[in-house]
Amino acid sequence: MSKPNNQGGASGFSRISPAALLFPFLFIGVWYVAAGLAGNETTFPSPVTVGKIILAEARSGALFIHVGATLARVAAAFVIAMAVGCAIGLWMGRNRGINRWGDPWLVFFLNMPALVTIVLCYIWIGLTEAAAITAVAINKIPMVAVMMREGARTLDPGLNDMARVFRMTPAARLAHVVIPQLAPHFASAGRAGIALIWKIVLVVELLGASTGVGFQIHTYFQLFDVGAVLAYALSFIIVMLVVEYLILQPWERHASRWRNAG
Amino acid sequence: MSKPNNQGGASGFSRISPAALLFPFLFIGVWYVAAGLAGNETTFPSPVTVGKIILAEARSGALFIHVGATLARVAAAFVIAMAVGCAIGLWMGRNRGINRWGDPWLVFFLNMPALVTIVLCYIWIGLTEAAAITAVAINKIPMVAVMMREGARTLDPGLNDMARVFRMTPAARLAHVVIPQLAPHFASAGRAGIALIWKIVLVVELLGASTGVGFQIHTYFQLFDVGAVLAYALSFIIVMLVVEYLILQPWERHASRWRNAG
Amino acid sequence: SPIRGPIQAADPDPIRIAVLKFGTVNWELDTILHNGLDKANGFTLEVKPLAGSAAAKIAFEGGEADILVSDWIWVARRRATGADLVFLPYSKSVGGVMVAGNSPAQTLADLKHSKIAIAGGPLDKSWLILQAYALKNGMDLKTSTEQVFGAPPLLHQKALTGEFGGIVNFWHYLARLEAKGFRTLVSVNDAARDLGLDPDIPLLGYVMKGDFVREHADRVRGFAAASRAAKKILEEDDTAWERLRPIMKAEDDAAFEKLKAGFRAGIPDGQAVDPDAAARFFNLMAQLGGEQLVGTATTLPDGVFVDVGGW
Amino acid sequence: MQVEVRHKKFGGAQILDWIEMSVGAGEIVALTGPSGIGKTTLLRIIAGLDRDFEGAVTDPGRIAMVFQSPTLMPWRSAADNLRLTTGAERASIDRLLDEVGLEGKAKFFPGQLSLGQQRRLALARALAANPATLLMDEPFISLDEETAARMRRLTMKVLEGRRIATLIVTHDLVEAATLADRVVMLGGRPAAIETIVPITTPRARRDAVTEAAALRALTPGGAGNAHGNLT
Amino acid sequence: MQVEVRHKKFGGAQILDWIEMSVGAGEIVALTGPSGIGKTTLLRIIAGLDRDFEGAVTDPGRIAMVFQSPTLMPWRSAADNLRLTTGAERASIDRLLDEVGLEGKAKFFPGQLSLGQQRRLALARALAANPATLLMDEPFISLDEETAARMRRLTMKVLEGRRIATLIVTHDLVEAATLADRVVMLGGRPAAIETIVPITTPRARRDAVTEAAALRALTPGGAGNAHGNLT
Ligand SMILES: Nc1ncnc2c1ncn2[C@@H]1O[C@H](COP(=O)(O)OP(=O)(O)OP(=O)(O)O)[C@@H](O)[C@H]1O
Ligand SMILES: Nc1ncnc2c1ncn2[C@@H]1O[C@H](COP(=O)(O)OP(=O)(O)OP(=O)(O)O)[C@@H](O)[C@H]1O
Ligand SMILES: [Mg+2]
Ligand SMILES: [Mg+2]
C-alpha cells in the first residue's frame, strides 16, 4: 500500500490551480504569435479579430441565443445518455447472458454514423427538439454503455462479497460500493461524453436546426468566415472549460480524495 | 476474493457466441418487419432494397474502393491516436505537475469541434491524406488521453511499490504491471475510439476527400437516396462487427481470463 | 371592455420554404418579404434558415417545409421512384470551369494533368456537361485530370491560394473568384450550346410536393407571381441591391457587382420549359451520370415542370 | 446453523469432500487445518458467497464475516465503514472504535491505517453487525500479542450471552482451545473433517493451565512447543 | 545497511521519532512492536518507497521485500509472478514452488490460491530475488504451524551463508527469538526503539528450551504464556 505524503483525515474541495488560471493568457499569447507568423487573417485570424467578433455577437445577443440553445441540447442529451448508458453498461457488465445478446446491438449502434441516426430521427420524429436530442442520445448511449461495461467488469469481487454478506441495501451498494469504484470510468465517460455530444450536436444543428452554435459555425463556414467560426467554437469551449473547472474537477477531487490521502 | 466457478489454470481463446451469430438474422428480421410497417421505401427502405444496393455496389467494385479507403484512414488515425493519446494520458495520470499544466489544453482540444480542426488542417496542410488523418487524430487524441489518464490514476500503488522494490525494468513494468491494469480502460478507449474516429472520418470525407464511405454517404445523401446511404453505413458497420468479434473480443477475453479464472 | 381595436385581418395562409441562411435564394425571398409581395399575392412567406442543403432536404422530406430549392434532375430522379415532386424554375445560373487570371490555360486541353476542384462532387451537373463537351472535342477530362472533391467554401479558399489548375463551383463562388481576377475557361452555357442543348433551361428551381400544388394552387400561383415580381425588382432596381448588401456578404465592391450581375444573368426568361429540350438534356445527364445520378429514371418522367399558368 | 457439503470442486480439482457440521446458537467452533486445505472455501459456502457446490446450508440466518483480508471500502472513512455495513449508531461506533484501539481514527480512510488496524476495523464491523451466524477467518492475526488478547476478550464479551453461532478459522491451537467449545480439524485431500476435539472446561475457567493441557491433546506429537523447530 | 530516521510524519501526526539502527550483512534482526506503531512505515522507508521523511538510509543495496499483504500480479500465473520479478529460471522456480508447498500450482493465478498460499508465493519471490537487504513484514502469518515452521526453515536455509542483511517484522516473540540475532522492540508515541535484546545462542543450538528462556527475557511480565488471558 503506497502512502504518499498528505494530511490525515478527509479534506474538502480545493481551488483551481494557477496553471489553469494562467492558461487563457498563455493560450492567447501563443495564438497571437502564431497568427502573426502566419500573417493571413482569412485563414488564421488573430485573437484580436476573433475577440472582436465574439464581443459583437455578444452585444447583438446572437451569441447567447446560439450558445444557450446548444447548451440546452447538450445538457438534455447528456443527462439522458449518461442515465440510460450507465444503466445498460452496468447491466451488461454484470450479467453475462444479457451481454452476450446485447453486445452485437451495442457494436451496431456504436458504429452507426451520427449522420444516419440524425437523418432518420428527423424524418421519423420530425424536425423538433425532441428529435434532435433523441438523435444525440442514441449516438452517445452506446459509448457510455461500452465504457461503463468495462468499469462494471472490473468491480472488486471482494467488496461485492462483503456487501452481500452484510446485506447492504441495493441503494447503499450502489452509492458506497459500486459508484466509488466506477468513478474513474464515470469521469472519463462524462468528459469524453460531453465532448462527443457537443460534436454530434454540431452535426444535428447542421442538419436540422435554425439556432445553435453548430448552425452558426456551418453558416459561417459557407461564407468561409474563419473568424466567426472560431468565435463560436471558442465561445462554447470557454463554457466547457468553466464546466470542467467549476463542476467536474471539484467533484472528481472530492470523489478521489481517499486515493490521495491513503 | 470472489472465486466464481471456472476451470483451474489459464484457458485460451474461446469462440464467438451463438447470440452474436444469430444477431444478423434477428436484426434483419426486425428491420424487415419495421420497414413493412412503415411502408415508405424512400425514408425507410427494407433490408431487401438495401441488400440489393450493397450487392450492386460490390459488383461494380465501388463498395470495396470506398470501404477500403475509409478503413485505411480509420486504421491510420486509430494507431496514431491510441499511441499518442495513451502516452499523454499515462504521463498526465502519473505526474501531477504535467497534468496541472496540460489539463486546460486537453479540455480545449477535447471540445474543439471536428469541423474546425478538419477545415484548419485542410487549409494549413493541404487537401491531402496526411491532412485528413492528422485532423482525425487531433480529434481523437484528447479523448484517448482523458480515458487513459483516468486509468493511470487508478493504478494500484501496492503493485507499483512491488515493481519498484524488485527493480522491474520499465518495459517489464509496462507489460506486466501497468498494461494489465489499464486493459479495461484501453478496451473502452479503443472501442469508443474506433467508433468516434469513424464518425469523424465521415466528416473529413464530407469536407475534402474524393473516396471513402463518408464521401459516398454524402453524395447519396445529396440525392436523398436513403437506401444507398444505409447500404454504405451498413457495410462499414459489418466491417466493424467483424473486427469486434474476430479481434477485439478474443483479445479482451485473453487479457481478462485471470479475472474469470480467479 | 367597451373599446375594441379594429379587427386584425388574419394573415394569409403560409408557404414555408427551407433555404440556406446565406444562400442566393435569400436575396429574392428577402425582396419578397421587404416589399410585401407575399401578402399582396395571397400568402405569407415563412423562411426557415438552415445550415446546409442536406438540412433543407430533411426539412422538406420531413414535412417541415413546403418548398425546397434544388435542381430538376433530382426531381426527375425522385419522380421516377414514385415521389410526387414538381419543379418551378428559379434560376438558370450555372458556372463553368475557372482558372486563375495568370494561368496559361486557354482551353480545356491545357488542364491536362492538373488538379481540378469540383465542389458538387462527381455528379455535379456542370462537371458532367463539361466532361461531355471535352469528350466531344477529343479529351477525356475525367482520366486526363485529377479531380478534387470537397466542401464548396473550402475549395473556394484553396482555389484562391492557387492549389488547383481549375475549379468548378457554384456560380456565386465563381462570381467572387471572378472579382479576384479569375477568368472563365469554359462556361457551362457555352459547353451546353456546343452539345446542342438549350442553355436557357433553368436548372435550379423551387421544388414542391404535387399534393401541395394541387391543394393550394392559389398560393403556389401567388408564390410564382411574387417570385417573378421580386426578380423584376432585382433586375431593374439597383437600390434594392444596396439594401440586400449585408446579407450578400460580398467581401468588396467588385464581388458585389459580380454577384449582382450573376444573379441577373440567371433570371429565367419566363417561357415555359420546352419539354423536348429538357428531355434531351436529361438524356445526356442520364448517360453521363448514370444510375447514381438519375436513379431508375432512364428518360425524363412526365410532370416534372409545374404549370402554374401565367408564369 | 448446519452445513453439509457433499463435494466442492474448482475446475477439475476436488477441494472439499463430504463435510457435515453444525454450530448451535451461542456455540463457538474453531476450524483449523493446514494452509490451502479449504477453510476459506467452506466459510464462503456457508456465507452463501459460493453456491457452486453440492450440498446445503441450513438456517444460517443473518451472517457477519471477518474476511481473511480486511475488505474495507477504501473510499469511506473508518466510521463510515462500520456505519454503512451495520447501520450502527454514532455512539456505538465511537465506542467500538475505542474498544478495537482505533480511537481518534474515525475519519481515517482505510489506506491510512496499518494493516493490523484495518483488521481490527473489519473485526469491529463483524461484531457490530449483530448476526445469527458469525464467521471469522483468522480474525486475530497480524496483531501483537497484547492487542490480540484484547481483541479476543472483546469478541468473547460481545458473544457472551448472545445466541450467535460462531465459527472461527485459526491456525493457533492455543487460541482455538481457549475460545472454542469445539475444535474441528480439517485434513486430507480432498479435505474432510479429521478430528473433532470438544473443549469441556467452562469458558470462564480456562486459563494457561487448561490451555496447555488442551494443546497437548491437540498436537499429535504432544510436545508443548508448537513453534518452529529449526533443527 | 543503516537507517536513521529523525522523524516521520503523516500529515500533522508524527509517527516515528528518532530511530537509528543498522543491520549487518548476514545478520538477522527482528522488529516487533504493537500494531499500528510504525513498523511497516519504517520498512517502507528502508525500501525507498517512502521518501517523505527526515533522515537517511545508507547502503541498502538490492532490496527484496515480503509485503504485509501478498501484493502479487493477479493477471500473471504463480510461476510468472516469480519469474518476472526476480528473473529466476524455470528450474529454480519449480524447485522454489515445491519448497513453499505450491507444487502443481505454477500455472494458477493468484486469485486461485488461498491467502496462505499467496503469502508463501510472496515469500518465495523475496527469497528468489537474491538481495543485499531482505525486508520481511510478518512473513509467516496466516499459515498453520507446520507450514510456518517449514517456511522458517526454508528462509534460514536460504539466508545461511549468504551476506544478506535481514529485517523481519513479527508479532511472535518466540519466532523472533528463534530466528533473529537481535530483537528490536519499538514503542511509544511517536515510536522509538524501546529495547534491543541480543540473542547470543548460536542459531544452530536454539531449541525449545532456549526459546522459552528468550521468551521469558523478552516478555515484561515474565509469564510463559504469551497468549490471551481471558479472565
Ligand atoms: N497515509 C497515512 N496517513 C495518516 N496516517 C497514516 C498513514 N499511513 C499510516 N499511518 C499511520 O501510521 C501508523 C503506523 O502505521 P504502520 O502501517 O507503519 O503500522 P505497523 O506498525 O506496521 O502496524 P501493523 O502491525 O498493524 O501492521 C498507524 O497508526 C497509521 O494510522
Ligand atoms: N478459483 C479457484 N480455482 C482453483 N482453485 C482454487 C480456487 N480457489 C481456491 N482454490 C484452491 O482451493 C484450495 C483451498 O483454498 P482456501 O482458500 O479455501 O484455503 P484455506 O484453507 O483458507 O487456506 P489458508 O489457510 O491459506 O487461507 C487451495 O488449494 C486453492 O488453491
Ligand atoms: Mg483461507
Ligand atoms: Mg504493518
PDB file of C-alpha atoms in Angstrom, chain A residues 67-233:
ATOM      1  CA  VAL A  67     -24.704  29.102 -27.183  1.00  0.00           C
ATOM      2  CA  GLY A  68     -27.739  28.800 -24.944  1.00  0.00           C
ATOM      3  CA  ALA A  69     -29.607  26.675 -27.454  1.00  0.00           C
ATOM      4  CA  THR A  70     -26.637  24.380 -27.922  1.00  0.00           C
ATOM      5  CA  LEU A  71     -26.001  24.134 -24.197  1.00  0.00           C
ATOM      6  CA  ALA A  72     -29.598  23.179 -23.556  1.00  0.00           C
ATOM      7  CA  ARG A  73     -29.397  20.430 -26.171  1.00  0.00           C
ATOM      8  CA  VAL A  74     -26.054  19.199 -24.872  1.00  0.00           C
ATOM      9  CA  ALA A  75     -27.300  19.147 -21.297  1.00  0.00           C
ATOM     10  CA  ALA A  76     -30.510  17.311 -22.110  1.00  0.00           C
ATOM     11  CA  ALA A  77     -28.769  14.748 -24.288  1.00  0.00           C
ATOM     12  CA  PHE A  78     -26.007  14.322 -21.730  1.00  0.00           C
ATOM     13  CA  VAL A  79     -28.357  13.568 -18.871  1.00  0.00           C
ATOM     14  CA  ILE A  80     -30.361  11.094 -20.923  1.00  0.00           C
ATOM     15  CA  ALA A  81     -27.315   9.418 -22.418  1.00  0.00           C
ATOM     16  CA  MET A  82     -25.488   9.070 -19.117  1.00  0.00           C
ATOM     17  CA  ALA A  83     -28.513   7.693 -17.298  1.00  0.00           C
ATOM     18  CA  VAL A  84     -29.502   5.198 -19.958  1.00  0.00           C
ATOM     19  CA  GLY A  85     -25.921   4.379 -20.935  1.00  0.00           C
ATOM     20  CA  CYS A  86     -24.833   3.720 -17.356  1.00  0.00           C
ATOM     21  CA  ALA A  87     -27.812   1.507 -16.719  1.00  0.00           C
ATOM     22  CA  ILE A  88     -27.218  -0.542 -19.859  1.00  0.00           C
ATOM     23  CA  GLY A  89     -23.469  -0.686 -19.305  1.00  0.00           C
ATOM     24  CA  LEU A  90     -23.725  -1.829 -15.708  1.00  0.00           C
ATOM     25  CA  TRP A  91     -26.342  -4.361 -16.564  1.00  0.00           C
ATOM     26  CA  MET A  92     -24.294  -5.802 -19.403  1.00  0.00           C
ATOM     27  CA  GLY A  93     -21.123  -5.729 -17.353  1.00  0.00           C
ATOM     28  CA  ARG A  94     -22.651  -7.722 -14.523  1.00  0.00           C
ATOM     29  CA  ASN A  95     -24.773 -10.154 -16.482  1.00  0.00           C
ATOM     30  CA  ARG A  96     -23.090 -12.420 -18.986  1.00  0.00           C
ATOM     31  CA  GLY A  97     -26.291 -13.524 -20.679  1.00  0.00           C
ATOM     32  CA  ILE A  98     -27.525 -10.016 -21.301  1.00  0.00           C
ATOM     33  CA  ASN A  99     -24.110  -9.065 -22.520  1.00  0.00           C
ATOM     34  CA  ARG A 100     -23.956 -11.897 -24.985  1.00  0.00           C
ATOM     35  CA  TRP A 101     -27.272 -10.900 -26.551  1.00  0.00           C
ATOM     36  CA  GLY A 102     -26.880  -7.174 -26.246  1.00  0.00           C
ATOM     37  CA  ASP A 103     -23.311  -6.944 -27.405  1.00  0.00           C
ATOM     38  CA  PRO A 104     -23.847  -7.049 -31.192  1.00  0.00           C
ATOM     39  CA  TRP A 105     -26.552  -4.407 -30.892  1.00  0.00           C
ATOM     40  CA  LEU A 106     -24.203  -2.262 -28.894  1.00  0.00           C
ATOM     41  CA  VAL A 107     -21.490  -2.565 -31.523  1.00  0.00           C
ATOM     42  CA  PHE A 108     -24.057  -1.857 -34.194  1.00  0.00           C
ATOM     43  CA  PHE A 109     -25.333   1.333 -32.626  1.00  0.00           C
ATOM     44  CA  LEU A 110     -21.831   2.343 -31.592  1.00  0.00           C
ATOM     45  CA  ASN A 111     -20.743   2.342 -35.197  1.00  0.00           C
ATOM     46  CA  MET A 112     -23.896   3.782 -36.665  1.00  0.00           C
ATOM     47  CA  PRO A 113     -22.871   7.037 -38.317  1.00  0.00           C
ATOM     48  CA  ALA A 114     -24.263  10.051 -36.488  1.00  0.00           C
ATOM     49  CA  LEU A 115     -25.451  11.384 -39.792  1.00  0.00           C
ATOM     50  CA  VAL A 116     -27.683   8.409 -40.419  1.00  0.00           C
ATOM     51  CA  THR A 117     -29.223   8.399 -36.946  1.00  0.00           C
ATOM     52  CA  ILE A 118     -29.836  12.103 -37.125  1.00  0.00           C
ATOM     53  CA  VAL A 119     -31.448  11.999 -40.541  1.00  0.00           C
ATOM     54  CA  LEU A 120     -33.652   9.106 -39.582  1.00  0.00           C
ATOM     55  CA  CYS A 121     -34.692  10.754 -36.336  1.00  0.00           C
ATOM     56  CA  TYR A 122     -35.534  13.964 -38.107  1.00  0.00           C
ATOM     57  CA  ILE A 123     -37.514  12.167 -40.749  1.00  0.00           C
ATOM     58  CA  TRP A 124     -39.380   9.872 -38.388  1.00  0.00           C
ATOM     59  CA  ILE A 125     -39.906  12.179 -35.444  1.00  0.00           C
ATOM     60  CA  GLY A 126     -39.957  15.482 -37.278  1.00  0.00           C
ATOM     61  CA  LEU A 127     -37.690  18.497 -37.193  1.00  0.00           C
ATOM     62  CA  THR A 128     -38.207  19.008 -33.484  1.00  0.00           C
ATOM     63  CA  GLU A 129     -36.029  19.471 -30.443  1.00  0.00           C
ATOM     64  CA  ALA A 130     -37.121  16.046 -29.290  1.00  0.00           C
ATOM     65  CA  ALA A 131     -35.774  14.522 -32.471  1.00  0.00           C
ATOM     66  CA  ALA A 132     -32.502  16.381 -32.125  1.00  0.00           C
ATOM     67  CA  ILE A 133     -31.979  15.291 -28.546  1.00  0.00           C
ATOM     68  CA  THR A 134     -33.044  11.732 -29.272  1.00  0.00           C
ATOM     69  CA  ALA A 135     -30.588  11.566 -32.137  1.00  0.00           C
ATOM     70  CA  VAL A 136     -27.741  12.763 -29.972  1.00  0.00           C
ATOM     71  CA  ALA A 137     -28.656  10.462 -27.138  1.00  0.00           C
ATOM     72  CA  ILE A 138     -28.832   7.464 -29.474  1.00  0.00           C
ATOM     73  CA  ASN A 139     -25.387   8.321 -30.706  1.00  0.00           C
ATOM     74  CA  LYS A 140     -23.961   8.677 -27.268  1.00  0.00           C
ATOM     75  CA  ILE A 141     -25.673   5.938 -25.263  1.00  0.00           C
ATOM     76  CA  PRO A 142     -23.702   3.043 -26.764  1.00  0.00           C
ATOM     77  CA  MET A 143     -20.461   4.783 -25.957  1.00  0.00           C
ATOM     78  CA  VAL A 144     -21.365   5.377 -22.321  1.00  0.00           C
ATOM     79  CA  ALA A 145     -22.601   1.801 -22.150  1.00  0.00           C
ATOM     80  CA  VAL A 146     -19.330   0.451 -23.512  1.00  0.00           C
ATOM     81  CA  MET A 147     -17.292   2.453 -21.040  1.00  0.00           C
ATOM     82  CA  MET A 148     -19.413   1.620 -18.039  1.00  0.00           C
ATOM     83  CA  ARG A 149     -19.490  -2.026 -19.015  1.00  0.00           C
ATOM     84  CA  GLU A 150     -15.710  -2.133 -18.827  1.00  0.00           C
ATOM     85  CA  GLY A 151     -15.960  -0.450 -15.468  1.00  0.00           C
ATOM     86  CA  ALA A 152     -18.535  -2.912 -14.224  1.00  0.00           C
ATOM     87  CA  ARG A 153     -16.296  -5.782 -15.204  1.00  0.00           C
ATOM     88  CA  THR A 154     -13.504  -4.542 -13.003  1.00  0.00           C
ATOM     89  CA  LEU A 155     -15.618  -4.208  -9.877  1.00  0.00           C
ATOM     90  CA  ASP A 156     -13.791  -5.724  -6.924  1.00  0.00           C
ATOM     91  CA  PRO A 157     -15.433  -9.084  -6.205  1.00  0.00           C
ATOM     92  CA  GLY A 158     -14.176  -8.976  -2.621  1.00  0.00           C
ATOM     93  CA  LEU A 159     -16.108  -5.820  -1.845  1.00  0.00           C
ATOM     94  CA  ASN A 160     -19.080  -7.212  -3.650  1.00  0.00           C
ATOM     95  CA  ASP A 161     -18.998 -10.269  -1.393  1.00  0.00           C
ATOM     96  CA  MET A 162     -18.644  -8.049   1.639  1.00  0.00           C
ATOM     97  CA  ALA A 163     -21.711  -6.050   0.630  1.00  0.00           C
ATOM     98  CA  ARG A 164     -23.661  -9.260   0.123  1.00  0.00           C
ATOM     99  CA  VAL A 165     -22.684 -10.764   3.418  1.00  0.00           C
ATOM    100  CA  PHE A 166     -23.574  -7.621   5.304  1.00  0.00           C
ATOM    101  CA  ARG A 167     -26.806  -7.358   3.343  1.00  0.00           C
ATOM    102  CA  MET A 168     -26.272  -3.810   2.256  1.00  0.00           C
ATOM    103  CA  THR A 169     -29.348  -2.464   0.501  1.00  0.00           C
ATOM    104  CA  PRO A 170     -29.163  -2.089  -3.282  1.00  0.00           C
ATOM    105  CA  ALA A 171     -29.103   1.677  -2.861  1.00  0.00           C
ATOM    106  CA  ALA A 172     -26.261   1.538  -0.342  1.00  0.00           C
ATOM    107  CA  ARG A 173     -24.327  -0.882  -2.516  1.00  0.00           C
ATOM    108  CA  LEU A 174     -24.703   1.418  -5.475  1.00  0.00           C
ATOM    109  CA  ALA A 175     -23.720   4.512  -3.538  1.00  0.00           C
ATOM    110  CA  HIS A 176     -20.889   3.124  -1.455  1.00  0.00           C
ATOM    111  CA  VAL A 177     -19.540   0.088  -3.249  1.00  0.00           C
ATOM    112  CA  VAL A 178     -20.267   0.393  -6.945  1.00  0.00           C
ATOM    113  CA  ILE A 179     -20.168   4.095  -7.763  1.00  0.00           C
ATOM    114  CA  PRO A 180     -16.878   4.853  -5.973  1.00  0.00           C
ATOM    115  CA  GLN A 181     -15.246   2.119  -7.998  1.00  0.00           C
ATOM    116  CA  LEU A 182     -16.824   3.342 -11.194  1.00  0.00           C
ATOM    117  CA  ALA A 183     -15.968   6.974 -10.550  1.00  0.00           C
ATOM    118  CA  PRO A 184     -12.932   6.971 -12.848  1.00  0.00           C
ATOM    119  CA  HIS A 185     -14.894   5.293 -15.611  1.00  0.00           C
ATOM    120  CA  PHE A 186     -17.740   7.655 -14.971  1.00  0.00           C
ATOM    121  CA  ALA A 187     -15.415  10.639 -15.120  1.00  0.00           C
ATOM    122  CA  SER A 188     -13.951   9.598 -18.419  1.00  0.00           C
ATOM    123  CA  ALA A 189     -17.326   8.648 -19.848  1.00  0.00           C
ATOM    124  CA  GLY A 190     -18.650  12.009 -18.728  1.00  0.00           C
ATOM    125  CA  ARG A 191     -15.781  14.042 -20.008  1.00  0.00           C
ATOM    126  CA  ALA A 192     -15.407  12.231 -23.306  1.00  0.00           C
ATOM    127  CA  GLY A 193     -19.175  12.173 -23.387  1.00  0.00           C
ATOM    128  CA  ILE A 194     -19.762  15.883 -23.220  1.00  0.00           C
ATOM    129  CA  ALA A 195     -17.133  16.393 -25.877  1.00  0.00           C
ATOM    130  CA  LEU A 196     -18.698  13.813 -28.141  1.00  0.00           C
ATOM    131  CA  ILE A 197     -22.203  15.036 -27.543  1.00  0.00           C
ATOM    132  CA  TRP A 198     -21.275  18.508 -28.416  1.00  0.00           C
ATOM    133  CA  LYS A 199     -19.635  17.302 -31.591  1.00  0.00           C
ATOM    134  CA  ILE A 200     -22.785  15.441 -32.520  1.00  0.00           C
ATOM    135  CA  VAL A 201     -24.969  18.388 -31.597  1.00  0.00           C
ATOM    136  CA  LEU A 202     -22.992  20.339 -34.164  1.00  0.00           C
ATOM    137  CA  VAL A 203     -23.989  17.829 -36.808  1.00  0.00           C
ATOM    138  CA  VAL A 204     -27.560  17.837 -35.565  1.00  0.00           C
ATOM    139  CA  GLU A 205     -27.656  21.582 -35.850  1.00  0.00           C
ATOM    140  CA  LEU A 206     -26.117  21.404 -39.281  1.00  0.00           C
ATOM    141  CA  LEU A 207     -28.841  19.091 -40.457  1.00  0.00           C
ATOM    142  CA  GLY A 208     -31.962  20.486 -38.975  1.00  0.00           C
ATOM    143  CA  ALA A 209     -31.899  23.418 -36.643  1.00  0.00           C
ATOM    144  CA  SER A 210     -32.107  27.138 -37.055  1.00  0.00           C
ATOM    145  CA  THR A 211     -30.309  28.000 -33.859  1.00  0.00           C
ATOM    146  CA  GLY A 212     -27.252  26.798 -32.050  1.00  0.00           C
ATOM    147  CA  VAL A 213     -23.503  27.012 -32.296  1.00  0.00           C
ATOM    148  CA  GLY A 214     -23.458  24.297 -34.942  1.00  0.00           C
ATOM    149  CA  PHE A 215     -25.888  26.210 -37.078  1.00  0.00           C
ATOM    150  CA  GLN A 216     -23.774  29.339 -36.815  1.00  0.00           C
ATOM    151  CA  ILE A 217     -20.484  27.545 -37.420  1.00  0.00           C
ATOM    152  CA  HIS A 218     -21.768  25.913 -40.559  1.00  0.00           C
ATOM    153  CA  THR A 219     -23.401  29.039 -41.823  1.00  0.00           C
ATOM    154  CA  TYR A 220     -20.199  30.994 -41.417  1.00  0.00           C
ATOM    155  CA  PHE A 221     -18.251  28.136 -42.892  1.00  0.00           C
ATOM    156  CA  GLN A 222     -20.325  28.507 -46.074  1.00  0.00           C
ATOM    157  CA  LEU A 223     -19.080  32.085 -46.162  1.00  0.00           C
ATOM    158  CA  PHE A 224     -15.601  30.951 -45.211  1.00  0.00           C
ATOM    159  CA  ASP A 225     -15.600  33.370 -42.353  1.00  0.00           C
ATOM    160  CA  VAL A 226     -12.990  31.547 -40.266  1.00  0.00           C
ATOM    161  CA  GLY A 227     -13.021  34.305 -37.670  1.00  0.00           C
ATOM    162  CA  ALA A 228     -16.696  33.857 -36.931  1.00  0.00           C
ATOM    163  CA  VAL A 229     -16.360  30.063 -36.973  1.00  0.00           C
ATOM    164  CA  LEU A 230     -13.587  30.290 -34.388  1.00  0.00           C
ATOM    165  CA  ALA A 231     -15.561  32.824 -32.379  1.00  0.00           C
ATOM    166  CA  TYR A 232     -18.431  30.401 -31.974  1.00  0.00           C
ATOM    167  CA  ALA A 233     -16.265  27.347 -31.445  1.00  0.00           C
TER     168      ALA A 233
END
